[in-house]
Tab-separated table of C-alpha atoms in Angstrom:
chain	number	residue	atom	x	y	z
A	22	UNK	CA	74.250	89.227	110.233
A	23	UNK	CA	78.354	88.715	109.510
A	24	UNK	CA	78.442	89.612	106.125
A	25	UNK	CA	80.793	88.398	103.358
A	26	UNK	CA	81.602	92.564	103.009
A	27	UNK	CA	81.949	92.616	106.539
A	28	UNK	CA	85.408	93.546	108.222
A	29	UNK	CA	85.591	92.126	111.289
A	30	UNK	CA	88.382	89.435	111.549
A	31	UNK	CA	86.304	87.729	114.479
A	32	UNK	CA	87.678	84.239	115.922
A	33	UNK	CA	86.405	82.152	113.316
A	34	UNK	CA	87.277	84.493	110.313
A	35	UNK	CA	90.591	84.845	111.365
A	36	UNK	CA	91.246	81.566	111.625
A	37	UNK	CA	89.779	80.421	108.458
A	38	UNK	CA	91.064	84.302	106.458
A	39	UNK	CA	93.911	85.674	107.763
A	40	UNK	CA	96.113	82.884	108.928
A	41	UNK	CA	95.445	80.612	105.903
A	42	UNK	CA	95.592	83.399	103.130
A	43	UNK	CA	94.761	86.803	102.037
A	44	UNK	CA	90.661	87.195	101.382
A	45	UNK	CA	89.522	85.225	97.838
A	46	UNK	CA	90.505	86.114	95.205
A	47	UNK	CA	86.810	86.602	93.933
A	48	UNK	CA	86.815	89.182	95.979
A	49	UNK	CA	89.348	91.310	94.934
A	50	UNK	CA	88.278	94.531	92.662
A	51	UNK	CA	89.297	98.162	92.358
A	52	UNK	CA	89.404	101.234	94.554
A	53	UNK	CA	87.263	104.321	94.117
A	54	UNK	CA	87.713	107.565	96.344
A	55	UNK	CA	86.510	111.190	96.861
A	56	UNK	CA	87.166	113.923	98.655
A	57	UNK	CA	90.666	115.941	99.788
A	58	UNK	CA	92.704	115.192	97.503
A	59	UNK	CA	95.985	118.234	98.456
A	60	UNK	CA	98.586	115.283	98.645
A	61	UNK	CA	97.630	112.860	95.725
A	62	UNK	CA	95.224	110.610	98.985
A	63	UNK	CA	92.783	110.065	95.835
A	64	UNK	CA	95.405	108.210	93.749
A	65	UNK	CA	93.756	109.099	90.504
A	66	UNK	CA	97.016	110.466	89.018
A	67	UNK	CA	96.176	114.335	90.029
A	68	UNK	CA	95.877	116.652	92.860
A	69	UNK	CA	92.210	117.857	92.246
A	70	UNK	CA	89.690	117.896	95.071
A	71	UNK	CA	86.691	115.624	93.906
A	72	UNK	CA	83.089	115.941	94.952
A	73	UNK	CA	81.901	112.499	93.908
A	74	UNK	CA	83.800	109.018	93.150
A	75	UNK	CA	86.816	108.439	90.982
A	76	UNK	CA	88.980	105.414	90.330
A	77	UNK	CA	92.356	105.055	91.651
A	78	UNK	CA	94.239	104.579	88.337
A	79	UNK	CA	96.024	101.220	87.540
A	80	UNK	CA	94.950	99.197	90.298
A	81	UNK	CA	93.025	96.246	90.671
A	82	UNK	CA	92.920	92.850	92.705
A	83	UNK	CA	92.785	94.742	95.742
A	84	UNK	CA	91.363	92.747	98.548
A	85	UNK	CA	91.654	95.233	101.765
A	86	UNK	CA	92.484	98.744	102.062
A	87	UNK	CA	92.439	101.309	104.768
A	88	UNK	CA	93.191	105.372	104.736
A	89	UNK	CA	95.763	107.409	106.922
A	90	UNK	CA	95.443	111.110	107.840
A	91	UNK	CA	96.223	111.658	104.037
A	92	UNK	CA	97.000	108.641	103.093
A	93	UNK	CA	95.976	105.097	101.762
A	94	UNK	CA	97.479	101.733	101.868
A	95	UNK	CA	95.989	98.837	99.786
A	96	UNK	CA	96.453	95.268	100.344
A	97	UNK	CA	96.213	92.849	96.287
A	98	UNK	CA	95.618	89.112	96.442
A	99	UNK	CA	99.199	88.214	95.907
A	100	UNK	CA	99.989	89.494	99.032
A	101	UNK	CA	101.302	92.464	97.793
A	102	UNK	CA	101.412	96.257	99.359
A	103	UNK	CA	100.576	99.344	97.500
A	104	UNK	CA	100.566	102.959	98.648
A	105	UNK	CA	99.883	106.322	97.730
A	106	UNK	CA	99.359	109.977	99.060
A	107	UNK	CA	101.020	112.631	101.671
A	108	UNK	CA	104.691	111.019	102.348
A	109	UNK	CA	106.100	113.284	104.447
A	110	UNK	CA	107.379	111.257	107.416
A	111	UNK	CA	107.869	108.062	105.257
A	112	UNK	CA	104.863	106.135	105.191
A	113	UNK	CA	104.492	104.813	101.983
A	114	UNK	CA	107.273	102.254	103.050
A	115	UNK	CA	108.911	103.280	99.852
A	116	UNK	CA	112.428	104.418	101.430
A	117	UNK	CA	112.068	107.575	101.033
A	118	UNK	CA	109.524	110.647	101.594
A	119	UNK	CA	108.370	111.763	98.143
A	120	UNK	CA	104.446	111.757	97.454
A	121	UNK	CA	102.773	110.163	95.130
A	122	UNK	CA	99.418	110.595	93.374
A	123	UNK	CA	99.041	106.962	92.140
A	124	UNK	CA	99.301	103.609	94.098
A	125	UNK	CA	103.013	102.364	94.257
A	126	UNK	CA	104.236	98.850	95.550
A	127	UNK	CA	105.718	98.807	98.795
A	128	UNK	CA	109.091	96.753	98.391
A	129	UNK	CA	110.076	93.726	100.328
A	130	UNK	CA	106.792	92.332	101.168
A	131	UNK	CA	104.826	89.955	99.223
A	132	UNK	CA	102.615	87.704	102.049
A	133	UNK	CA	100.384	90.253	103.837
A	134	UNK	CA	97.097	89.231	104.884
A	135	UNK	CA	96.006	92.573	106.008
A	136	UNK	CA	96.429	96.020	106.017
A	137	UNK	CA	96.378	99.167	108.309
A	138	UNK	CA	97.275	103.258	108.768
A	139	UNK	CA	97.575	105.465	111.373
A	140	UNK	CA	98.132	109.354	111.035
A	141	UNK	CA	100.986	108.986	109.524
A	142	UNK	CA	101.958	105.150	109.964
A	143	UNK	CA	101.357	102.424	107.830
A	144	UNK	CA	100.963	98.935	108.845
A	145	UNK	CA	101.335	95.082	107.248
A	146	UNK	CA	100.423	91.515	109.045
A	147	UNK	CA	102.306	88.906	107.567
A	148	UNK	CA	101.561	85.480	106.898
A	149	UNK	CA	103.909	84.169	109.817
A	150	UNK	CA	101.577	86.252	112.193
A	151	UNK	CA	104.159	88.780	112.815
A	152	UNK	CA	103.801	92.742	111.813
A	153	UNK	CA	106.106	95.117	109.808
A	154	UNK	CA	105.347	98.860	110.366
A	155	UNK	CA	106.399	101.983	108.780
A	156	UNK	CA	106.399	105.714	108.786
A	157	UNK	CA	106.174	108.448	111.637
A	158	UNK	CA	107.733	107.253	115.050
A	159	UNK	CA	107.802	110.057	117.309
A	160	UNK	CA	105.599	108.067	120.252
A	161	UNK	CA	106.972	104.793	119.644
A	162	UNK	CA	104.174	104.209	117.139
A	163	UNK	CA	106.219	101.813	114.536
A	164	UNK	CA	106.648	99.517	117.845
A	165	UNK	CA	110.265	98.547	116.735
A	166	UNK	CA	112.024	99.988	120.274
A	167	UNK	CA	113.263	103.469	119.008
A	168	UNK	CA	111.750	106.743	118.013
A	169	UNK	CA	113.060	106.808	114.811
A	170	UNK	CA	110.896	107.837	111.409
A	171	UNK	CA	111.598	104.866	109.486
A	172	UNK	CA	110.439	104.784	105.615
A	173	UNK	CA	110.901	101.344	104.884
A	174	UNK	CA	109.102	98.418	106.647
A	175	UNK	CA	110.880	97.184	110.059
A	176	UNK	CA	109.342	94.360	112.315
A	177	UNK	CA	107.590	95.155	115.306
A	178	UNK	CA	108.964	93.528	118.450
A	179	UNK	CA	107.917	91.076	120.458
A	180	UNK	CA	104.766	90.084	118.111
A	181	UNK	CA	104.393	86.783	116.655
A	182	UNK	CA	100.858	84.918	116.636
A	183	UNK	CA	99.035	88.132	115.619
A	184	UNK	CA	95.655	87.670	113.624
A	185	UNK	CA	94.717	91.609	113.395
A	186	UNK	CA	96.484	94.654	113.424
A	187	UNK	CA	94.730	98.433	114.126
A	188	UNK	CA	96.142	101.507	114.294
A	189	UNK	CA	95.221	105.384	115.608
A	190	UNK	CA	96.705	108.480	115.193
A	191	UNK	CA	99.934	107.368	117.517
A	192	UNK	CA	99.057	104.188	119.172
A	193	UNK	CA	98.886	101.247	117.979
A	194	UNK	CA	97.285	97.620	118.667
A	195	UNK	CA	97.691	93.958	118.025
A	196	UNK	CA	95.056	91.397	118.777
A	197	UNK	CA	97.000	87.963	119.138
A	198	UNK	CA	95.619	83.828	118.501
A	199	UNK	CA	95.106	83.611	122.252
A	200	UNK	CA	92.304	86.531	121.983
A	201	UNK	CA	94.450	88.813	123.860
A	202	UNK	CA	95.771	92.805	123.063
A	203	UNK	CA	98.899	94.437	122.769
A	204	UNK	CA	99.134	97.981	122.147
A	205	UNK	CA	101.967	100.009	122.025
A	206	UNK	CA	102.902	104.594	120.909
A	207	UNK	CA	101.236	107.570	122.677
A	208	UNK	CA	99.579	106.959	126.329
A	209	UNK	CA	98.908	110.269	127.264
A	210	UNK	CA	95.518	109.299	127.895
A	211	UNK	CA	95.273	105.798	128.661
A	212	UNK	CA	95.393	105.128	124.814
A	213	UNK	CA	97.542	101.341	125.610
A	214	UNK	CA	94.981	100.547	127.828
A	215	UNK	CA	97.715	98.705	130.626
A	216	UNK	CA	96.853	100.820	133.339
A	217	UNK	CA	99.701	103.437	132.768
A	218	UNK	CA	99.776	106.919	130.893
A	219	UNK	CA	103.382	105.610	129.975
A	220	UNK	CA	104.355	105.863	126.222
A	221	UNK	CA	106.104	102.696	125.170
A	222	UNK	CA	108.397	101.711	122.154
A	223	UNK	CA	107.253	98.000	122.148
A	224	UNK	CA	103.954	96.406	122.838
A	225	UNK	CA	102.450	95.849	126.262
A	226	UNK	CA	99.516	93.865	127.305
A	227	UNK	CA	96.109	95.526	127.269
A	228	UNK	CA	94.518	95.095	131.090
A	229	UNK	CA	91.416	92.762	131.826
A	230	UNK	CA	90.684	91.996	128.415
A	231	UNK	CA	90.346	88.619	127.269
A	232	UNK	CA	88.737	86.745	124.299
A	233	UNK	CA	88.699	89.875	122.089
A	234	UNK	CA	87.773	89.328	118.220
A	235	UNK	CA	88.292	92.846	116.522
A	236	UNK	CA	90.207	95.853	117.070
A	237	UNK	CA	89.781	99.560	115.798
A	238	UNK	CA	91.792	102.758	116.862
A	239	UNK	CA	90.638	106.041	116.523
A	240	UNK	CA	92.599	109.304	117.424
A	241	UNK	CA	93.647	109.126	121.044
A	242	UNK	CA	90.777	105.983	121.882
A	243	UNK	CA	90.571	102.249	121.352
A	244	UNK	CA	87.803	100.001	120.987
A	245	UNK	CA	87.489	95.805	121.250
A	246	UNK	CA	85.099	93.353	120.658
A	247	UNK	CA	84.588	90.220	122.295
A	248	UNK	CA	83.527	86.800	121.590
A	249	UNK	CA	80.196	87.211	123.572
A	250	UNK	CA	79.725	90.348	121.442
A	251	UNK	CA	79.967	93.243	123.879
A	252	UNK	CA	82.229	96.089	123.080
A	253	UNK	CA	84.742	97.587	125.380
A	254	UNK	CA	86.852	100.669	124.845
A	255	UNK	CA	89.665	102.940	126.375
A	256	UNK	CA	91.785	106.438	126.075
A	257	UNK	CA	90.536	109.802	125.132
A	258	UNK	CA	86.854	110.143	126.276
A	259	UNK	CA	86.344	114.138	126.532
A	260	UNK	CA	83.895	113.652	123.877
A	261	UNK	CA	82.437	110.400	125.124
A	262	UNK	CA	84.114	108.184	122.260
A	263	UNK	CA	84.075	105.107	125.006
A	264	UNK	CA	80.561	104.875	125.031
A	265	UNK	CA	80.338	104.543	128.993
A	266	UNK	CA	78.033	107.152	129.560
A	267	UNK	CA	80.977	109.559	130.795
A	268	UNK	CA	83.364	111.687	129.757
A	269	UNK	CA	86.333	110.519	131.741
A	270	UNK	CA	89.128	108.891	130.042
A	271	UNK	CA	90.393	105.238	131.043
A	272	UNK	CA	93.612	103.849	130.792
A	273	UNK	CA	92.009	100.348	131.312
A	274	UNK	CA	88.800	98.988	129.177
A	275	UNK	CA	85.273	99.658	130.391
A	276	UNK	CA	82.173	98.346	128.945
A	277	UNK	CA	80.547	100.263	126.205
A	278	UNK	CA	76.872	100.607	126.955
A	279	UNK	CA	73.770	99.206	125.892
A	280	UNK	CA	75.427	97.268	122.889
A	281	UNK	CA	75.193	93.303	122.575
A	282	UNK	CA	75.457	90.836	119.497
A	283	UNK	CA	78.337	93.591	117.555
A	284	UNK	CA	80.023	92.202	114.670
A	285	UNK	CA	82.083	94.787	113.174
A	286	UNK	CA	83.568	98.632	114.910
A	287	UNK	CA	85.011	101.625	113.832
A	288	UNK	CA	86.099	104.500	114.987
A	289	UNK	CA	86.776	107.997	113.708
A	290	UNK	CA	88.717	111.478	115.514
A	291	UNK	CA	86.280	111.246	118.464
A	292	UNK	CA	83.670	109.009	117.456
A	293	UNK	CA	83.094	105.506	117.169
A	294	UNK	CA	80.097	103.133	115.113
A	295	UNK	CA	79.355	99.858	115.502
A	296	UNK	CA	77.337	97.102	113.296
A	297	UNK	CA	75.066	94.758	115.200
A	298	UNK	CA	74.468	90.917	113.724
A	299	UNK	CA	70.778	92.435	112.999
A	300	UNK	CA	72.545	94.974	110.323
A	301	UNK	CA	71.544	97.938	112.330
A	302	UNK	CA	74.169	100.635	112.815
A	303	UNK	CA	75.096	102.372	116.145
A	304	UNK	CA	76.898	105.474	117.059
A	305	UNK	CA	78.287	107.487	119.691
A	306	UNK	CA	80.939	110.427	120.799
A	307	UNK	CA	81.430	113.519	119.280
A	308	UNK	CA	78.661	114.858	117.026
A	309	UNK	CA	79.765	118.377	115.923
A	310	UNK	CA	79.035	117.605	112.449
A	311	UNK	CA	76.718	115.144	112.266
A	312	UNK	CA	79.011	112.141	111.893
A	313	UNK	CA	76.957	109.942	114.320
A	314	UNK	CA	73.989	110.196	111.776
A	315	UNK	CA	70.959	109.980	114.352
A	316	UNK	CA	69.722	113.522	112.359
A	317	UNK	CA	71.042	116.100	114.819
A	318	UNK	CA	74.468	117.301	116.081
A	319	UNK	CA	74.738	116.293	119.819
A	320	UNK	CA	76.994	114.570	121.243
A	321	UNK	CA	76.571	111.022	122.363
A	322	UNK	CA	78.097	109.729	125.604
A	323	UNK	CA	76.330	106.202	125.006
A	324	UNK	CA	75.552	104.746	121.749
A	325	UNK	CA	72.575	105.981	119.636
A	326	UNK	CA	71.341	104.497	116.460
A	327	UNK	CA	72.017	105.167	113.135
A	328	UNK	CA	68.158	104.858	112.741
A	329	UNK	CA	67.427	105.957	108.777
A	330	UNK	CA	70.285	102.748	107.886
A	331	UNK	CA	69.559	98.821	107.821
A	332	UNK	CA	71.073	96.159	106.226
A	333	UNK	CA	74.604	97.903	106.850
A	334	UNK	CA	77.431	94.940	106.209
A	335	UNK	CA	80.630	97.205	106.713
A	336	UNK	CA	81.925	100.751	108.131
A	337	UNK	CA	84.368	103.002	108.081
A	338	UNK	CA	85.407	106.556	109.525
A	339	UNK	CA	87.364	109.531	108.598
A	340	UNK	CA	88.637	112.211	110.921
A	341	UNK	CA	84.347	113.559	111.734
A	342	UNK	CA	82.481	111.618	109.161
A	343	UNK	CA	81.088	108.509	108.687
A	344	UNK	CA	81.167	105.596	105.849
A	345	UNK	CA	78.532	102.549	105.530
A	346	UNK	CA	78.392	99.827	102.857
A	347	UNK	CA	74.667	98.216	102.897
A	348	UNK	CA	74.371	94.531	102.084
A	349	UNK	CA	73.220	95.851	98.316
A	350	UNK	CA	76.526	97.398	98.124
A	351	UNK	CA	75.785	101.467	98.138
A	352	UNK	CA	77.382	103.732	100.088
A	353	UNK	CA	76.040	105.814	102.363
A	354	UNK	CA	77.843	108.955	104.129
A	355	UNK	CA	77.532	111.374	107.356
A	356	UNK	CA	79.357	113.976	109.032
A	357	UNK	CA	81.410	117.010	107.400
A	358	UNK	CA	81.704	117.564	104.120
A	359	UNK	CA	84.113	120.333	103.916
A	360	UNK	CA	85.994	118.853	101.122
A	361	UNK	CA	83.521	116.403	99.397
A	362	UNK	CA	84.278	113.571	101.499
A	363	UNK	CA	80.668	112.544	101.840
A	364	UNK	CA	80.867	111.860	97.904
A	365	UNK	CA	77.371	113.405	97.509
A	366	UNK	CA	78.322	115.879	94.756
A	367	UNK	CA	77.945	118.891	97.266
A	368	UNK	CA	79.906	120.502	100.191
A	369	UNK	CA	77.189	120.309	103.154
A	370	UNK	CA	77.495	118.356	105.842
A	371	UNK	CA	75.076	115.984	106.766
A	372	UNK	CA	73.499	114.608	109.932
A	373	UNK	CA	71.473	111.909	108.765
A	374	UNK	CA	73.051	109.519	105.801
A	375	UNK	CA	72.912	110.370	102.135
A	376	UNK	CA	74.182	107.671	99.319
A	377	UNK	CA	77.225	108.666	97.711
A	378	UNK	CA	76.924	109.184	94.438
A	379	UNK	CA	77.555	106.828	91.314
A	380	UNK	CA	79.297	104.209	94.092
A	381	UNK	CA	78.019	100.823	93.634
A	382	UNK	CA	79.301	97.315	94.328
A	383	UNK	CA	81.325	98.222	96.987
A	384	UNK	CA	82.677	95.367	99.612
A	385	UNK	CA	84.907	97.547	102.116
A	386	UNK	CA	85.146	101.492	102.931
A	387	UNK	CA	87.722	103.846	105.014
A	388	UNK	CA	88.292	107.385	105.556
A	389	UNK	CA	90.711	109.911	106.059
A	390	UNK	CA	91.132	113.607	107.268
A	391	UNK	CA	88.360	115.092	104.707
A	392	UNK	CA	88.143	111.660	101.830
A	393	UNK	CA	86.633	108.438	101.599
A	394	UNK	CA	88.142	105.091	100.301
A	395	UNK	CA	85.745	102.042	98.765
A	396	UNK	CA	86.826	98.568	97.766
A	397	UNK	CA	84.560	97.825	94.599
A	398	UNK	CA	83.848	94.265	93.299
């Protein structure tokens, strides 16, 4: 059950999406977000927390979006790049480090096809199928060969051919035409996946993985899925975010357990979700808060599901909560809600999902560290 909301940039959608054009034009609508809102993340012109959904002011034909630690990066139809939020280290691409509480255009690049963060990193895929990257660069994490904060958009070496960029907090990852991974920033714990705990400036190879579709990143993990529909993962796994029924952490992919037929992945701070073609929604890793959603707070060392949720067409994940778009186009949130970023009106966290409030229409979702992010038609 692919649907039209749906993310993942599998085989066929890339080839038909990203490497003819941006998504359609009919798709393209505003953003709404709640939540955190201490560094202008909410874009609605102000710095107030908000406890339900808002409108980012003055910006429409968005067609993809994604959220940074405090951050958000928004990709329009014309191929354009706009950003907004916490600034600190550059990554608003804007050339400098001041914040901003409403979306500006990042300059110099007018054919993306997609969009991504990490912490504090902000990524573009270009129509030529290379990347430009921005922002904190402490681990290597802009992928340009230095360590060097940059706040305008450099290109990432060594990458052409790429159909889908994904980011985490330090590490980073390409998936290229050929189906295979390239990942490049922190390794401390296996986070590149090439068999090493050795950082690197520039991309290297991901081990044993082949015919991959869709990429996520989540703090210090990565997760894959291939064309057969299995999911594989590797990195940080003290919380049992790789899904392998341990709590070991790889520096090559293993198998994630008990999953077949996935179409679309996410992951969070220590947790990752997963949509299977029947709509159903799966979970597993850290559950402290509730952001797994299976109605307690244990963690999950192989994936659980989501079992209150059907018809779910798209996910996303903040730092320890959890965002799902159903095929009607609600929203429906789990996890902590220590700043509002389950949108509910209230500040309790949840363990089983609740519909955020007022949101309606919505095509695409994201989170940060305490806010949520929705693409509305």
């Amino acid at each position: 059950m692919t649907s039209i909301r749906s993310r993942p940039f599998g085989a066929l959608l890339v080839a038909a999406v990203l490497l003819v054009a941006a998504p359609s034009v009919a798709l393209a609508g505003t953003v709404q977000t709640w939540g955190d809102n201490a560094y202008g993340q909410l874009g609605d012109g102000t710095f107030t927390r908000r406890l339900t959904a808002v409108e980012v002011s003055g910006l429409s034909g968005v067609v993809q979006l994604h959220g940074g630690r405090e951050h958000v990066v928004a990709l329009k139809a014309d191929g354009t790049v706009w950003t907004w939020g916490r600034n600190i280290y550059g990554q608003l691409g804007i050339g400098n480090t001041t914040t901003h509480n409403q979306p500006v255009q990042v300059p110099g690049i007018t054919d993306a096809i997609q969009v991504t963060t990490g912490h504090y990193t902000t990524f573009a895929l270009l129509a030529n199928g290379t990347v430009k990257a921005w922002g904190w660069n402490k681990y290597g994490t802009i992928g340009d060969g230095t360590l060097t904060k940059r706040t305008s958009p450099v290109t990432v070496q060594g990458l052409t051919d790429v159909v889908e960029i994904a980011a985490a907090r330090d590490h980073s990852l390409a998936l290229k035409a050929d189906g295979t991974v390239w990942a490049w920033g922190y390794n401390a714990y296996g986070n590149l996946g090439d068999g090493t705990f050795t950082q690197r400036t520039t991309p290297v190879k991901v081990d044993l993985l082949t015919n991959v579709v869709h990429l996520a990143g989540g703090r210090d993990h990565s997760l894959a899925i291939r064309q057969d529909g299995s999911v594989w993962a590797w990195g940080f796994n003290q919380g049992g975010e790789l899904g392998n029924g341990t709590k070991v952490n790889r520096n090559q992919p293993v198998q994630t357990n008990n999953l077949a037929d996935v179409v679309d992945v996410i992951a969070g701070a220590n947790h990752s979700l997963a949509i299977r073609g029947d709509g159903t929604l799966w979970a597993w890793g850290k559950n402290n808060y509730g952001q797994l959603g299976d109605g307690t707070n244990t963690g999950r060392t192989s994936p659980v599901r989501v079992t209150s949720l059907s018809g779910v067409a798209e996910i996303g994940a903040g730092r320890q909560h959890s965002v799902a778009v159903l095929d009607d186009g609600t929203v429906w949130t789990f996890g902590q809600n220590d700043t509002g970023q389950l949108g509910d009106g209230t500040l309790a966290n949840r363990n089983r999902p609740v519909r955020a409030t007022g949101v309606n229409g919505a095509l695409e979702s994201a989170g940060g560290r305490g806010y949520s992010v929705v693409l509305i038609t």
